[in-house]
Amino acid sequence: MTSAAKAKMMQDLRQAGIADGVVLAAMEATPREMFLTGHFKAQAYEDATLPIGHHQTLSAPAVVAKMTEALEITDRMKVLEIGTGSGYQAAVLARLCRRLYSIERHPALLKAAEDRFRQLGLVNITTMASDGSLGWPEQAPFERIMVTAAAADVPEALLGQLAEGGIMIVPVGLDENDQHLLKVCKGKTDIETEDLGPTRFVPLVAGLSSP
Ligand code: SAH
């Protein structure tokens, strides 16, 4: 069943306008059901946002693909993800870049994600249980940053840790019904921001969650 469902997802992604073959291949290579639990596994390849526990969600495949494509990653890049969650987005990113750093504030979610990375043999992911809005200063700068929780504004610390010529994708807006996905490009002297359209993410929350 899974392979037919996955084939349908791939067709949906192409129809949604995802054209980057490398991104499509990374999505195809990543078993989405592994990142879900219980009966949500059966819905893994549907065009749906699904719960992953602790009131958090895994975005629909088309959203993951759109954000990944917008990041324009190459295999020499060092990438930072904020909000590891289930680890699905991280697994897709890790197939495209040299090394992925991913930060999650829920230790239990992070532990489950790390187990999945191990099972999949994804050895180029380094994780940390922390408040991702502060970034990862010891590892900065990053050529690409993806934030997978909604911030009030583009987080200053992350902008500071973005390399010159770098790109950050971040959902901005605390009102669930008025959030926009922003693509932030950091030039030598200026910051360019492009609105990629309305979106819906759980909020970026400060501090580490108690286990
Ligand atoms: N990228 C995830 C989906 C993330 S849902 C996936 O592929 O499954 C958003 C995630 O961001 C949640 O797991 C939430 O706990 C985490 N999060 C929210 N605020 C955070 C913060 N300040 N630092 C790190 N992680 C955070």
Coordinates of C-alpha atoms and ligand atoms in Angstrom, one line a residue:
M1 CA 0.0 0.0 0.0
T2 CA 2.8 2.4 1.0
S3 CA 4.5 2.5 -2.4
A4 CA 1.2 3.3 -4.2
A5 CA 0.5 6.0 -1.6
K6 CA 4.0 7.4 -2.0
A7 CA 3.6 7.5 -5.7
K8 CA 0.4 9.5 -5.3
M9 CA 2.3 11.9 -3.0
M10 CA 5.0 12.4 -5.6
Q11 CA 2.4 13.1 -8.2
D12 CA 0.7 15.6 -5.9
L13 CA 4.0 17.3 -5.2
R14 CA 4.6 17.7 -9.0
Q15 CA 1.1 19.0 -9.4
A16 CA 1.7 21.5 -6.6
G17 CA 4.5 22.9 -8.7
I18 CA 7.5 21.3 -7.0
A19 CA 10.0 21.1 -9.9
D20 CA 13.4 20.6 -8.2
G21 CA 14.4 17.0 -9.0
V22 CA 16.8 16.8 -6.1
V23 CA 14.1 17.9 -3.6
L24 CA 11.6 15.4 -5.1
A25 CA 14.2 12.6 -4.9
A26 CA 14.9 13.4 -1.2
M27 CA 11.2 13.3 -0.4
E28 CA 10.8 10.0 -2.3
A29 CA 13.8 8.5 -0.4
T30 CA 12.4 9.4 3.0
P31 CA 9.8 7.0 4.5
R32 CA 7.4 9.5 6.0
E33 CA 5.5 6.8 8.0
M34 CA 8.6 6.2 10.1
F35 CA 8.1 9.7 11.5
L36 CA 4.5 9.2 12.7
T37 CA 3.0 7.1 15.4
G38 CA -0.1 4.8 15.7
H39 CA -2.9 5.2 13.2
F40 CA -1.3 8.4 11.7
K41 CA 1.2 6.1 9.9
A42 CA -1.6 5.1 7.6
Q43 CA -2.1 8.8 6.6
A44 CA 1.6 9.4 6.1
Y45 CA 1.4 10.2 2.3
E46 CA -1.8 12.2 2.4
D47 CA -1.8 15.9 1.8
A48 CA -2.3 16.6 5.5
T49 CA -0.7 18.2 8.6
L50 CA -0.5 15.4 11.2
P51 CA 0.0 15.4 15.0
I52 CA 3.4 14.1 16.3
G53 CA 2.6 14.4 20.1
H54 CA 3.2 17.2 22.6
H55 CA 0.7 19.3 20.7
Q56 CA 3.1 19.6 17.8
T57 CA 2.5 18.8 14.1
L58 CA 4.3 17.6 11.0
S59 CA 3.5 19.8 8.0
A60 CA 1.9 18.4 4.9
P61 CA 4.3 17.0 2.2
A62 CA 3.7 20.0 -0.1
V63 CA 4.7 22.4 2.6
V64 CA 7.8 20.5 3.5
A65 CA 8.7 20.4 -0.2
K66 CA 8.0 24.0 -0.8
M67 CA 10.1 25.2 2.1
T68 CA 12.9 22.8 1.1
E69 CA 12.9 24.0 -2.5
A70 CA 12.9 27.6 -1.4
L71 CA 16.0 27.1 0.6
E72 CA 18.1 26.3 -2.6
I73 CA 20.5 23.9 -0.8
T74 CA 23.6 22.4 -2.3
D75 CA 25.6 19.5 -1.0
R76 CA 28.4 21.6 0.3
M77 CA 26.2 23.6 2.7
K78 CA 25.9 23.7 6.5
V79 CA 22.2 24.1 7.4
L80 CA 20.4 24.9 10.6
E81 CA 16.9 23.7 11.3
I82 CA 14.8 25.0 14.2
G83 CA 12.1 22.6 15.5
T84 CA 13.3 19.1 14.9
G85 CA 9.8 17.7 15.8
S86 CA 9.4 14.3 14.3
G87 CA 12.6 14.6 12.4
Y88 CA 11.0 14.3 9.0
Q89 CA 12.0 17.7 7.6
A90 CA 15.5 17.2 9.0
A91 CA 15.8 13.8 7.2
V92 CA 14.8 15.5 3.9
L93 CA 17.3 18.4 4.5
A94 CA 20.1 16.0 5.5
R95 CA 19.9 14.3 2.1
L96 CA 20.6 17.6 0.4
C97 CA 23.3 19.3 2.5
R98 CA 26.7 18.5 3.9
R99 CA 25.7 18.8 7.5
L100 CA 22.4 19.6 9.2
Y101 CA 22.2 21.1 12.7
S102 CA 18.7 20.7 14.2
I103 CA 17.4 22.2 17.5
E104 CA 14.3 21.0 19.4
R105 CA 13.0 22.3 22.7
H106 CA 11.1 19.0 23.6
P107 CA 13.7 16.4 24.7
A108 CA 11.2 13.5 24.2
L109 CA 10.5 14.5 20.6
L110 CA 14.2 15.0 20.0
K111 CA 15.0 11.5 21.3
A112 CA 12.5 9.8 19.0
A113 CA 13.8 11.8 16.1
E114 CA 17.4 10.8 16.8
D115 CA 16.4 7.1 16.9
R116 CA 14.9 7.6 13.5
F117 CA 18.0 9.2 12.1
R118 CA 20.0 6.3 13.4
Q119 CA 17.7 3.7 11.8
L120 CA 17.9 5.5 8.5
G121 CA 21.7 5.8 8.7
L122 CA 21.6 9.6 8.5
V123 CA 24.9 10.4 10.0
N124 CA 25.2 14.0 9.0
I125 CA 22.7 15.4 11.5
T126 CA 23.8 16.9 14.8
T127 CA 21.0 17.8 17.3
M128 CA 20.6 19.8 20.4
A129 CA 17.8 20.2 23.0
S130 CA 17.6 23.9 23.4
D131 CA 15.7 27.1 22.6
G132 CA 16.3 27.4 18.9
S133 CA 15.4 31.1 18.7
L134 CA 18.9 31.6 20.1
G135 CA 20.4 29.6 17.3
W136 CA 23.7 27.6 17.7
P137 CA 26.4 30.3 18.1
E138 CA 29.3 27.8 18.3
Q139 CA 28.4 26.4 14.9
A140 CA 27.6 29.7 13.1
P141 CA 27.6 30.9 10.4
F142 CA 25.0 28.8 8.5
E143 CA 24.5 29.0 4.8
R144 CA 20.9 28.1 5.2
I145 CA 18.4 28.3 8.1
M146 CA 14.9 26.8 8.2
V147 CA 12.5 27.6 11.0
T148 CA 9.6 25.2 11.3
A149 CA 7.6 27.0 14.0
A150 CA 6.1 30.5 13.7
A151 CA 7.9 33.5 15.1
A152 CA 6.6 36.9 16.0
D153 CA 9.2 38.3 13.7
V154 CA 12.4 37.1 11.9
P155 CA 14.5 36.0 14.9
E156 CA 17.4 38.5 15.3
A157 CA 19.9 35.9 16.7
L158 CA 19.2 33.6 13.7
L159 CA 19.7 36.5 11.2
G160 CA 23.0 37.2 12.9
Q161 CA 24.1 33.5 12.4
L162 CA 23.1 33.5 8.7
A163 CA 26.1 33.6 6.4
E164 CA 26.5 36.4 3.9
G165 CA 24.6 35.2 0.8
G166 CA 22.6 32.9 3.0
I167 CA 18.9 32.2 2.9
M168 CA 16.5 31.7 5.8
I169 CA 12.9 30.4 5.5
V170 CA 10.7 31.3 8.4
P171 CA 7.0 31.4 9.1
V172 CA 6.2 34.8 10.7
G173 CA 3.0 35.9 12.6
L174 CA 1.6 34.8 16.0
D175 CA -2.0 34.9 14.8
E176 CA -2.6 31.3 13.4
N177 CA -4.9 32.8 10.8
D178 CA -2.4 35.4 9.6
Q179 CA 1.0 33.8 9.2
H180 CA 3.3 34.2 6.2
L181 CA 6.2 32.1 5.1
L182 CA 9.1 34.5 4.5
K183 CA 12.3 33.9 2.5
V184 CA 15.0 36.1 3.9
C185 CA 18.2 36.6 1.8
K186 CA 21.2 38.2 3.5
G187 CA 23.3 40.3 1.2
K188 CA 26.6 42.1 1.9
T189 CA 24.9 45.2 3.1
D190 CA 21.1 44.5 3.0
I191 CA 18.4 42.0 3.8
E192 CA 15.8 41.1 1.2
T193 CA 12.6 39.6 2.3
E194 CA 10.1 37.8 0.0
D195 CA 6.7 36.7 1.1
L196 CA 6.0 33.1 -0.1
G197 CA 2.4 33.2 0.9
P198 CA 0.1 32.4 3.8
T199 CA 1.0 29.4 6.0
R200 CA 0.1 27.8 9.4
F201 CA 2.6 26.6 12.0
V202 CA 2.7 26.0 15.7
P203 CA 4.4 28.8 17.6
L204 CA 8.1 29.1 18.3
V205 CA 8.2 28.9 22.1
A206 CA 11.0 30.3 24.2
G207 CA 13.0 28.1 26.6
L208 CA 13.5 24.3 26.9
S209 CA 10.4 22.2 27.7
S210 CA 10.5 20.0 30.8
P211 CA 10.8 16.4 29.8
Ligands
SAH1 N1 10.1 20.1 11.5 C1 9.2 19.3 12.3 C2 7.9 19.9 12.6 C3 8.0 20.8 13.6 S1 6.6 21.3 14.5 C4 9.0 17.9 11.6 O1 9.5 17.7 10.5 O2 8.3 17.1 12.2 C5 7.5 22.6 15.4 C6 8.5 22.1 16.3 O3 9.2 23.2 16.8 C7 8.0 21.4 17.5 O4 8.5 20.1 17.7 C8 8.3 22.3 18.7 O5 8.5 21.6 19.9 C9 9.5 23.0 18.1 N2 9.8 24.3 18.8 C10 9.0 25.3 19.1 N3 9.6 26.3 19.6 C11 11.0 26.0 19.6 C12 12.1 26.6 20.0 N4 12.1 27.9 20.5 N5 13.3 26.0 19.9 C13 13.4 24.7 19.4 N6 12.3 24.0 19.0 C14 11.1 24.7 19.1

